[in-house]
Tab-separated table of C-alpha atoms in Angstrom:
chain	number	residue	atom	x	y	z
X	1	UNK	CA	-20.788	7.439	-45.117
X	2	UNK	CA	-21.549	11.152	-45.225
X	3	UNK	CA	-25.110	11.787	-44.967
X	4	UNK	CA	-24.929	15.513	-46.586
X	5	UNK	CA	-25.521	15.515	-50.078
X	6	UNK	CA	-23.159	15.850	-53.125
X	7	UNK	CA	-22.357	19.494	-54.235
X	8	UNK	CA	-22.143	18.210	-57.721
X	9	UNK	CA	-26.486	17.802	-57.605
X	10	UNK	CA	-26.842	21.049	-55.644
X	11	UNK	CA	-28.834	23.526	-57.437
X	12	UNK	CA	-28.443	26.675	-55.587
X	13	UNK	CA	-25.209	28.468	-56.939
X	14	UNK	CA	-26.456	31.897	-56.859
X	15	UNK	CA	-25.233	33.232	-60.576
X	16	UNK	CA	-26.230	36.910	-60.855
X	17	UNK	CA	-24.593	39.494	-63.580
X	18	UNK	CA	-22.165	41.846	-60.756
X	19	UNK	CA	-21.605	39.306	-58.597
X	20	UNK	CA	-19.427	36.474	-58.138
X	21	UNK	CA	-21.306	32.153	-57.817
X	22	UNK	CA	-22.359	32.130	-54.193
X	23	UNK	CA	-22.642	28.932	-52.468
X	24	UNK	CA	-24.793	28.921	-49.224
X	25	UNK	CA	-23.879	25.705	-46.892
X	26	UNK	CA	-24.487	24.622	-43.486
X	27	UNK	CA	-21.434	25.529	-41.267
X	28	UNK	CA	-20.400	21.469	-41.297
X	29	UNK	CA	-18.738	20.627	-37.566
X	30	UNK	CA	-15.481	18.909	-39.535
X	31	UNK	CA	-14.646	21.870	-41.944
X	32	UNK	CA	-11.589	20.084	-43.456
X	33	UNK	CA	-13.405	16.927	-43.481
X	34	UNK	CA	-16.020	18.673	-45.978
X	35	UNK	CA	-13.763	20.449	-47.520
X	36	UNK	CA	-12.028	16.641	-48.388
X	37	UNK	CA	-15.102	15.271	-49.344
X	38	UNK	CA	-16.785	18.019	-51.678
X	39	UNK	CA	-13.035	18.694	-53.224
X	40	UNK	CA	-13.992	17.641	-56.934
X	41	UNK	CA	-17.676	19.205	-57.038
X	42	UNK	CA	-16.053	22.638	-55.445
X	43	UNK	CA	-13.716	22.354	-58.063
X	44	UNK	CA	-15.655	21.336	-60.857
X	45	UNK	CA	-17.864	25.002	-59.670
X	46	UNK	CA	-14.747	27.285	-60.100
X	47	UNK	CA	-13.771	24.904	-63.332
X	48	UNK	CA	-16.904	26.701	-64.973
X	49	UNK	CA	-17.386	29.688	-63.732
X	50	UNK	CA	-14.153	30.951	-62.984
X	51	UNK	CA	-13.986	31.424	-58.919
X	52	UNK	CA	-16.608	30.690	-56.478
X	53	UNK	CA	-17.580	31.899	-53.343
X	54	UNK	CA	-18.514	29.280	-50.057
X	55	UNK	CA	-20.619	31.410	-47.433
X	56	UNK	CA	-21.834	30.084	-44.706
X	57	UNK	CA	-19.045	27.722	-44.193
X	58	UNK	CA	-18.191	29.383	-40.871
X	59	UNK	CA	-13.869	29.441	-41.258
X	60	UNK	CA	-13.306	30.728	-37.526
X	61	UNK	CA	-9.292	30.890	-37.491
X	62	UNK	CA	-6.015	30.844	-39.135
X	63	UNK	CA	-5.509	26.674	-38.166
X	64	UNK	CA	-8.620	26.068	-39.648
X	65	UNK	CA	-8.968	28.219	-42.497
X	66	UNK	CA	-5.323	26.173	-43.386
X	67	UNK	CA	-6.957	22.929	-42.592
X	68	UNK	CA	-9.514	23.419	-45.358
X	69	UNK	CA	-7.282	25.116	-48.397
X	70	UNK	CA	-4.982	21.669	-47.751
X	71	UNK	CA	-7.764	19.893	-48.708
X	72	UNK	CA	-8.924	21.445	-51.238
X	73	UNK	CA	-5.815	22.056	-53.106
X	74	UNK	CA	-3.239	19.373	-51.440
X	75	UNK	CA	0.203	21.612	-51.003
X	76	UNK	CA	0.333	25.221	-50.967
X	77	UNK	CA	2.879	27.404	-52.715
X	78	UNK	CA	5.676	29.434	-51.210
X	79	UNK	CA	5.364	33.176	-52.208
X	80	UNK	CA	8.947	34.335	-54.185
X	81	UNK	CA	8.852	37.696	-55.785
X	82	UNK	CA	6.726	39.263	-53.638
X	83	UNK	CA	6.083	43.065	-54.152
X	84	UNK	CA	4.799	43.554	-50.647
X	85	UNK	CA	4.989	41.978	-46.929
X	86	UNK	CA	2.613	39.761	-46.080
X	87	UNK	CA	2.405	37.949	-42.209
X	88	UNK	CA	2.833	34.105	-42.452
X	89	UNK	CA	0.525	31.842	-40.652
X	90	UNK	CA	1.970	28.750	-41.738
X	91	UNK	CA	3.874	27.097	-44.461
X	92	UNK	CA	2.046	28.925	-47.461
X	93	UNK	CA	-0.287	30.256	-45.496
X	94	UNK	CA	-0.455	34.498	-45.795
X	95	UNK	CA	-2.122	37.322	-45.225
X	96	UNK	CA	-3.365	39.585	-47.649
X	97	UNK	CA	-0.578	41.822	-48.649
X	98	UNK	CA	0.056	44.755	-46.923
X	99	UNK	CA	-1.523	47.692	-48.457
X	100	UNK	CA	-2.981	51.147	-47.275
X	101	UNK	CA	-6.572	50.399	-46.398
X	102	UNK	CA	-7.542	53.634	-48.407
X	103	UNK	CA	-5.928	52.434	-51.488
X	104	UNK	CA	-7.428	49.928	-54.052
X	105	UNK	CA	-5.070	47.211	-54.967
X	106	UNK	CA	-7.044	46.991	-58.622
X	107	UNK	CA	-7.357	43.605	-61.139
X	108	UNK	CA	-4.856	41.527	-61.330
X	109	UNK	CA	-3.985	37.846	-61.859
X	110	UNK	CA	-1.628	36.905	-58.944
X	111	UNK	CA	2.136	36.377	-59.590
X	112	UNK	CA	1.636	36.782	-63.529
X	113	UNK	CA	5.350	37.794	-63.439
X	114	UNK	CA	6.937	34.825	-62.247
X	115	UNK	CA	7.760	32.056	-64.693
X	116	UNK	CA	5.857	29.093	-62.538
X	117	UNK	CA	2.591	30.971	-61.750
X	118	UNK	CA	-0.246	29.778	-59.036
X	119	UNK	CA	-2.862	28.139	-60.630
X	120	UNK	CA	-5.722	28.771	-58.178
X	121	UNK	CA	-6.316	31.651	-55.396
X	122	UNK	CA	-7.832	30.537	-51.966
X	123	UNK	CA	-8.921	33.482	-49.796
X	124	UNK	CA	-10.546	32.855	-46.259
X	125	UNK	CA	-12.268	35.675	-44.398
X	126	UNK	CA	-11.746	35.699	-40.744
X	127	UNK	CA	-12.892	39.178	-40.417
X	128	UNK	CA	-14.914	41.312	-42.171
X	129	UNK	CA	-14.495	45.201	-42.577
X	130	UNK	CA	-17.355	47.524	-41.540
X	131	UNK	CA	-17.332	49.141	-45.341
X	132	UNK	CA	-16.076	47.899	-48.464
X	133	UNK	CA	-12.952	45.566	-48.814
X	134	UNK	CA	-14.436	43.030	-51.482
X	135	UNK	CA	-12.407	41.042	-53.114
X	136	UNK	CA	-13.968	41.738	-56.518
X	137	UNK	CA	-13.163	38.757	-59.512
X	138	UNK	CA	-13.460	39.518	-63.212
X	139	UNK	CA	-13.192	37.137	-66.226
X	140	UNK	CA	-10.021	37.494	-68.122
X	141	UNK	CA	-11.168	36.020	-71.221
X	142	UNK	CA	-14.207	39.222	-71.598
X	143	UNK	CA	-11.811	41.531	-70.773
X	144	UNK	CA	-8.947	40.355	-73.764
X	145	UNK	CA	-12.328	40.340	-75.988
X	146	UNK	CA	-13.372	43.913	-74.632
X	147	UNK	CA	-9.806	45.411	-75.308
X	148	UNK	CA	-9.728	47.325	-78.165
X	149	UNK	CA	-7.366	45.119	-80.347
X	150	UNK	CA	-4.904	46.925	-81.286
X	151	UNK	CA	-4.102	47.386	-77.913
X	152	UNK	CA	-4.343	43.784	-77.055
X	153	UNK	CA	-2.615	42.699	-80.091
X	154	UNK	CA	0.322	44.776	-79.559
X	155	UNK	CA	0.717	43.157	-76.072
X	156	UNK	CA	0.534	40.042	-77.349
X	157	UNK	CA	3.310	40.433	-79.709
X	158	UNK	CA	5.445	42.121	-77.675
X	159	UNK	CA	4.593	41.156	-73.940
X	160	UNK	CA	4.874	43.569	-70.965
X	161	UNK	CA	8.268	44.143	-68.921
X	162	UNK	CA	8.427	45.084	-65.365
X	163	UNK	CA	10.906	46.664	-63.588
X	164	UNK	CA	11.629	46.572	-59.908
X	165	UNK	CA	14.096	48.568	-57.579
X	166	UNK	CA	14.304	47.176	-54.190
X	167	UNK	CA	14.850	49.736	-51.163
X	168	UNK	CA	14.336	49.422	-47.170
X	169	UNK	CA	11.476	51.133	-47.058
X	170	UNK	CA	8.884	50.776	-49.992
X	171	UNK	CA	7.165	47.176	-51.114
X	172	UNK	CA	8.773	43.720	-49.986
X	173	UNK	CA	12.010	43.507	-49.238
X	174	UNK	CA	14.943	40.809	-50.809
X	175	UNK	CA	14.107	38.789	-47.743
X	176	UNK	CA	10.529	38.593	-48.122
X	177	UNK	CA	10.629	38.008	-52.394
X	178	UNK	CA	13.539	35.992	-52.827
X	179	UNK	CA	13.516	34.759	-49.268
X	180	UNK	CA	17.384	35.244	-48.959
X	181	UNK	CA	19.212	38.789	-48.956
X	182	UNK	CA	22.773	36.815	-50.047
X	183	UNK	CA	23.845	38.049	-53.428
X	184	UNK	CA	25.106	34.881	-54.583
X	185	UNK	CA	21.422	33.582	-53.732
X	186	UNK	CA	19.315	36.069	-55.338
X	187	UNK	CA	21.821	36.290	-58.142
X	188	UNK	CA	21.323	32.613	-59.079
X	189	UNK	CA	17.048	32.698	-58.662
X	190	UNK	CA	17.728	35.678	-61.383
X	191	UNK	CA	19.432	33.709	-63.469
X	192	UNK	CA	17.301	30.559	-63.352
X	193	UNK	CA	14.012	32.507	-63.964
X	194	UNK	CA	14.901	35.182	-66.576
X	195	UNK	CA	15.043	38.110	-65.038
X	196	UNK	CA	17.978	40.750	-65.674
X	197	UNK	CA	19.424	42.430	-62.829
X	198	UNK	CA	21.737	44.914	-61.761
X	199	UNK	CA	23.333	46.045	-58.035
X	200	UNK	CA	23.541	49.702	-57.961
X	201	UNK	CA	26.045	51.959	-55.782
X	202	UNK	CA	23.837	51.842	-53.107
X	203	UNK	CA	23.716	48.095	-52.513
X	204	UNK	CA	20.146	48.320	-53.633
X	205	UNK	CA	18.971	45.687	-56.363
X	206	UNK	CA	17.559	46.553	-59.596
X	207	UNK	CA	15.473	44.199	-62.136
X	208	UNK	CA	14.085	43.755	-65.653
X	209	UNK	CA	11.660	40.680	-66.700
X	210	UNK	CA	9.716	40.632	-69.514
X	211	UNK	CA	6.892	38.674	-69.553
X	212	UNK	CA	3.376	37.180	-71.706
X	213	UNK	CA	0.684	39.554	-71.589
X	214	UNK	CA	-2.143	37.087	-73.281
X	215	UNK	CA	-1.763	33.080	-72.403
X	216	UNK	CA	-3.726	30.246	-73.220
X	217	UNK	CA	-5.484	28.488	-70.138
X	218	UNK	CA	-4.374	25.172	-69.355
X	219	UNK	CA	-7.483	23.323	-69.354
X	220	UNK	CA	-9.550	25.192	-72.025
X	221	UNK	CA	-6.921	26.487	-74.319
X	222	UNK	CA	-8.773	29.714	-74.645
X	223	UNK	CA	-6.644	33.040	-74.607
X	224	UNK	CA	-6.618	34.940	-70.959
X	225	UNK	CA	-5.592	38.802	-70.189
X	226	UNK	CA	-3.083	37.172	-67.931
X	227	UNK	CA	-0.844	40.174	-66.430
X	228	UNK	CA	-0.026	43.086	-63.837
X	229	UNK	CA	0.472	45.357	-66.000
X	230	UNK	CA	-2.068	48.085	-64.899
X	231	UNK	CA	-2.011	47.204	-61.082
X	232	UNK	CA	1.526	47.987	-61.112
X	233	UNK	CA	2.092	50.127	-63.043
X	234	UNK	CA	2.537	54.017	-61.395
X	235	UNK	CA	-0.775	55.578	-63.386
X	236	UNK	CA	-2.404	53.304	-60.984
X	237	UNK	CA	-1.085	54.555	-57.825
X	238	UNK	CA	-2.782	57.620	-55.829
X	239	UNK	CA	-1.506	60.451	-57.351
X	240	UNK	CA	-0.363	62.253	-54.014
X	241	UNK	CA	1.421	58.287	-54.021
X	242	UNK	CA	2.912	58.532	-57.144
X	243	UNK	CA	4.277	62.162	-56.714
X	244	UNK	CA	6.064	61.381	-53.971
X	245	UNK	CA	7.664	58.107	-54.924
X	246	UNK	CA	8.880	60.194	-58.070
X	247	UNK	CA	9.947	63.005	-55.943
X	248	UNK	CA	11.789	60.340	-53.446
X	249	UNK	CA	13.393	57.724	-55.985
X	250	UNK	CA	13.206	59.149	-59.329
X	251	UNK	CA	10.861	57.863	-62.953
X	252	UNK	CA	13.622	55.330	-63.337
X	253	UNK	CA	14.039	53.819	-59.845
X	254	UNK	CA	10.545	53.626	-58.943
X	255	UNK	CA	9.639	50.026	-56.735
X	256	UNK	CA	7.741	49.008	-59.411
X	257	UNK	CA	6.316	49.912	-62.891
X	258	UNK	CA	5.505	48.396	-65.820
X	259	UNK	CA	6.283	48.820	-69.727
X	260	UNK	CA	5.341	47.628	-73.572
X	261	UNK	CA	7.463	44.531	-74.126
X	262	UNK	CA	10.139	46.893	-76.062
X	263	UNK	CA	10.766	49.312	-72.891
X	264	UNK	CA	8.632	52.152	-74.075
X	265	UNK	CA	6.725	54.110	-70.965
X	266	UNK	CA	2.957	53.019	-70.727
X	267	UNK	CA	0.871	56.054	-70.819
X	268	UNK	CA	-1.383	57.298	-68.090
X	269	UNK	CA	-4.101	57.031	-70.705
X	270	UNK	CA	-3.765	53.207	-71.682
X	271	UNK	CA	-3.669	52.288	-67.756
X	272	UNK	CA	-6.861	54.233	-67.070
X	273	UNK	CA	-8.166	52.467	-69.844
X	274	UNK	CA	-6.811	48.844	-68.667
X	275	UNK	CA	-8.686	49.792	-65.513
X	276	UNK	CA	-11.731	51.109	-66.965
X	277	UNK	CA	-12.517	47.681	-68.846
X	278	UNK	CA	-12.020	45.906	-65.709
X	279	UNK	CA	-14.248	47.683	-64.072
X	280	UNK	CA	-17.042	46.923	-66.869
X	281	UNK	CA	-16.191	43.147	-66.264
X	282	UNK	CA	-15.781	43.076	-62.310
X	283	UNK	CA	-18.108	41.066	-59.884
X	284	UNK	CA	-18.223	41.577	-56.555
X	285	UNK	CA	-19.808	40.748	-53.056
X	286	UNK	CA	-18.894	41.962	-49.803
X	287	UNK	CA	-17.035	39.531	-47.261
X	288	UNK	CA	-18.933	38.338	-44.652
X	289	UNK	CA	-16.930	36.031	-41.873
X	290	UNK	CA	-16.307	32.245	-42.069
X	291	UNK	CA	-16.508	33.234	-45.973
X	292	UNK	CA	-14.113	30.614	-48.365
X	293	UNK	CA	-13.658	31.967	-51.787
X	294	UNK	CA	-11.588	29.725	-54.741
X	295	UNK	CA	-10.519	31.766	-57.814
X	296	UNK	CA	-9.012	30.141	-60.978
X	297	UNK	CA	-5.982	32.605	-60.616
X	298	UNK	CA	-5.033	32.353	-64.650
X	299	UNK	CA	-8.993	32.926	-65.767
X	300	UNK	CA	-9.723	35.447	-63.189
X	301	UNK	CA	-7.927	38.619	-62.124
X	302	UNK	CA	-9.118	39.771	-58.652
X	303	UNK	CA	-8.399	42.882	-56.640
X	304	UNK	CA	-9.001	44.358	-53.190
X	305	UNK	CA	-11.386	47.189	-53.018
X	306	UNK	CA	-10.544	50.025	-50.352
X	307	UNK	CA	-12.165	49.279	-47.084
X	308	UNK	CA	-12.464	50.968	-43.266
X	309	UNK	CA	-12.544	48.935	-40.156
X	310	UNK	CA	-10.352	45.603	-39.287
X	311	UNK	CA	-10.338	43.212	-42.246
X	312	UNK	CA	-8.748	39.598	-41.816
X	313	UNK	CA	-8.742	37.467	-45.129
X	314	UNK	CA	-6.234	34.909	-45.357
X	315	UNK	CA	-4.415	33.728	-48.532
X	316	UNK	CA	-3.096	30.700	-50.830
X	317	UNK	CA	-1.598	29.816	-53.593
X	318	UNK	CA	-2.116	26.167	-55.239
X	319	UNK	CA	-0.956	24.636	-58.558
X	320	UNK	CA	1.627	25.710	-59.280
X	321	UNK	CA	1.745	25.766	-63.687
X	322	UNK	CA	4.983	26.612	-65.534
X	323	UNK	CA	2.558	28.111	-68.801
X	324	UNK	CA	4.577	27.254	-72.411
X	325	UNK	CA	3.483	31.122	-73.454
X	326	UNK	CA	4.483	32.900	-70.114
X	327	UNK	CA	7.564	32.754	-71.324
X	328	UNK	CA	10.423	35.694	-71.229
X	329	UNK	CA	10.219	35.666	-75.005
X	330	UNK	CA	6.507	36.324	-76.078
X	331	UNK	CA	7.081	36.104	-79.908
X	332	UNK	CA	8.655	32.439	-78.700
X	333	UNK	CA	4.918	31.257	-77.781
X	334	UNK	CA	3.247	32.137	-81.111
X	335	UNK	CA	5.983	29.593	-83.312
């Protein structure tokens, strides 16, 4: 019998305003082990609050960093529609997505586009960047109330659509999102997950899917900002970035972008705003090594904050949830 005690009776989640619930433990010598036997009080923590952060649990490398999200979450998700390369360290086992370093990737709830969506986020920090590089959480239920509602409502009635052109050279390729570059192949995934596409004269693949901006969680029923539709949309890139991919692909043929549910352009002026409100909502804490960090992925967006030096922080995906409103057909859900 274990002789450490119960996480369930612990008393010393740190809860502070602009920061995420730390929990300081004792490196244990088993990691998995622990990670087996405080499953259900972990997951009871990021049940309430939203995502919780394990320091002090001393995660040293990519085996055992797996080890531990296996038992805390049983199997882990392959990736499919990817929008950018990640490095695979085992079967859905990733790293973070390959981004500039300079860059923010800003709030977002992870895979919100694809029609069976990860349930929970486990991130692992191997190593930690000399500046910067958080990965910041904030609660998607404030930031639906903070939105002004017209704004919200809109989005709610007619969902977001984003559109994707897939080239050799920016974001992940057909390979690494549909994990097949056959026609037939990616064709049929298309098909089966509502999402309109069309080969253009270059061989190059273009898509449409229109998708639930506002869902209700699974377990409390209450209504979640649950999108990308600010982090990928091209208001958010730098705007040296977005010049050039305009300059280089065209408006219409960008990698990726995002639109109101009836195909009109999102204005520079509503993203900033998106962004802004996040920002009023978002907790953070810089990484510090061995650091395990479990984020409800459909209550809490997250994001990566720009960072210098080397930065390792591994990823998963977990429970998987096919939601009955993040559905291609938002006005479907409200019936």
């Amino acid at each position: 019998m274990s002789s450490s005690p119960p996480l369930a009776t612990l008393r010393d989640v740190q809860l502070e305003p602009d920061r995420p619930p730390i929990l300081h433990v004792d490196s244990p010598g088993d990691k998995p082990s622990w990670a087996a036997e405080h499953r259900e009080a972990l997951r009871a923590q990021v049940t309430e609050h939203g995502a919780l952060l394990v320091r002090g649990l001393g995660l040293r490398d990519a085996a055992e960093a797996g080890a531990v999200f296996a038992a805390l979450a049983g199997g882990l998700m392959t990736e499919r529609e990817a929008f950018a390369p990640r490095d695979t360290y085992g079967p859905g086992l990733y790293s973070s997505a390959t981004w500039p370093a300079n860059q923010p990737m800003c709030m977002h709830h992870e895979l919100s586009y694809v029609l069976e969506v990860p349930g929970l986020m486990l991130f692992a920090c191997l190593t930690a960047p000399s500046q910067g590089g958080a990965t910041a959480v904030a609660d998607a239920e404030e930031v639906l109330q903070a939105l002004p509602a017209e704004l919200s409502e809109r989005f709610e009635r007619e969902g977001w659509l984003l559109t994707r052109a897939y080239n050799d050279e920016i974001g992940a390729s057909l390979v690494e999102s549909f994990g097949t570059d056959d026609r037939a192949a990616v064709e049929a995934y298309c098909r089966a997950h509502a999402i309109d596409f069309a080969w253009q004269p270059d061989g190059s693949l273009h898509t449409r899917q229109r998708r639930s901006a506002v869902v209700r969680h699974p377990l409390t029923g209450r209504r979640c900002w649950f999108n990308q539709i600010a982090f990928m949309n091209e208001w958010t890139l730098a705007p040296e970035v977005r010049e050039y991919l305009v300059d280089v692909y065209g408006e219409d043929a960008l990698p990726f972008n995002t639109r109101f549910g009836d195909g009109t352009a999102i204005g520079e002026d509503v993203v900033q705003l998106l962004n802004a409100t996040y920002e009023e909502h978002t907790r953070r804490e810089p990484w510090q090594a061995g650091d395990l960090m479990l984020v409800d992925n459909i209550r809490t967006a997250h994001s990566r904050e720009a960072f210098s030096g080397e930065r390792q922080v591994l990823v998963a995906m977990a429970e998987p949830r096919r939601l009955p409103d993040c559905c291609p057909n938002p006005e479907a859900s409200r019936r």
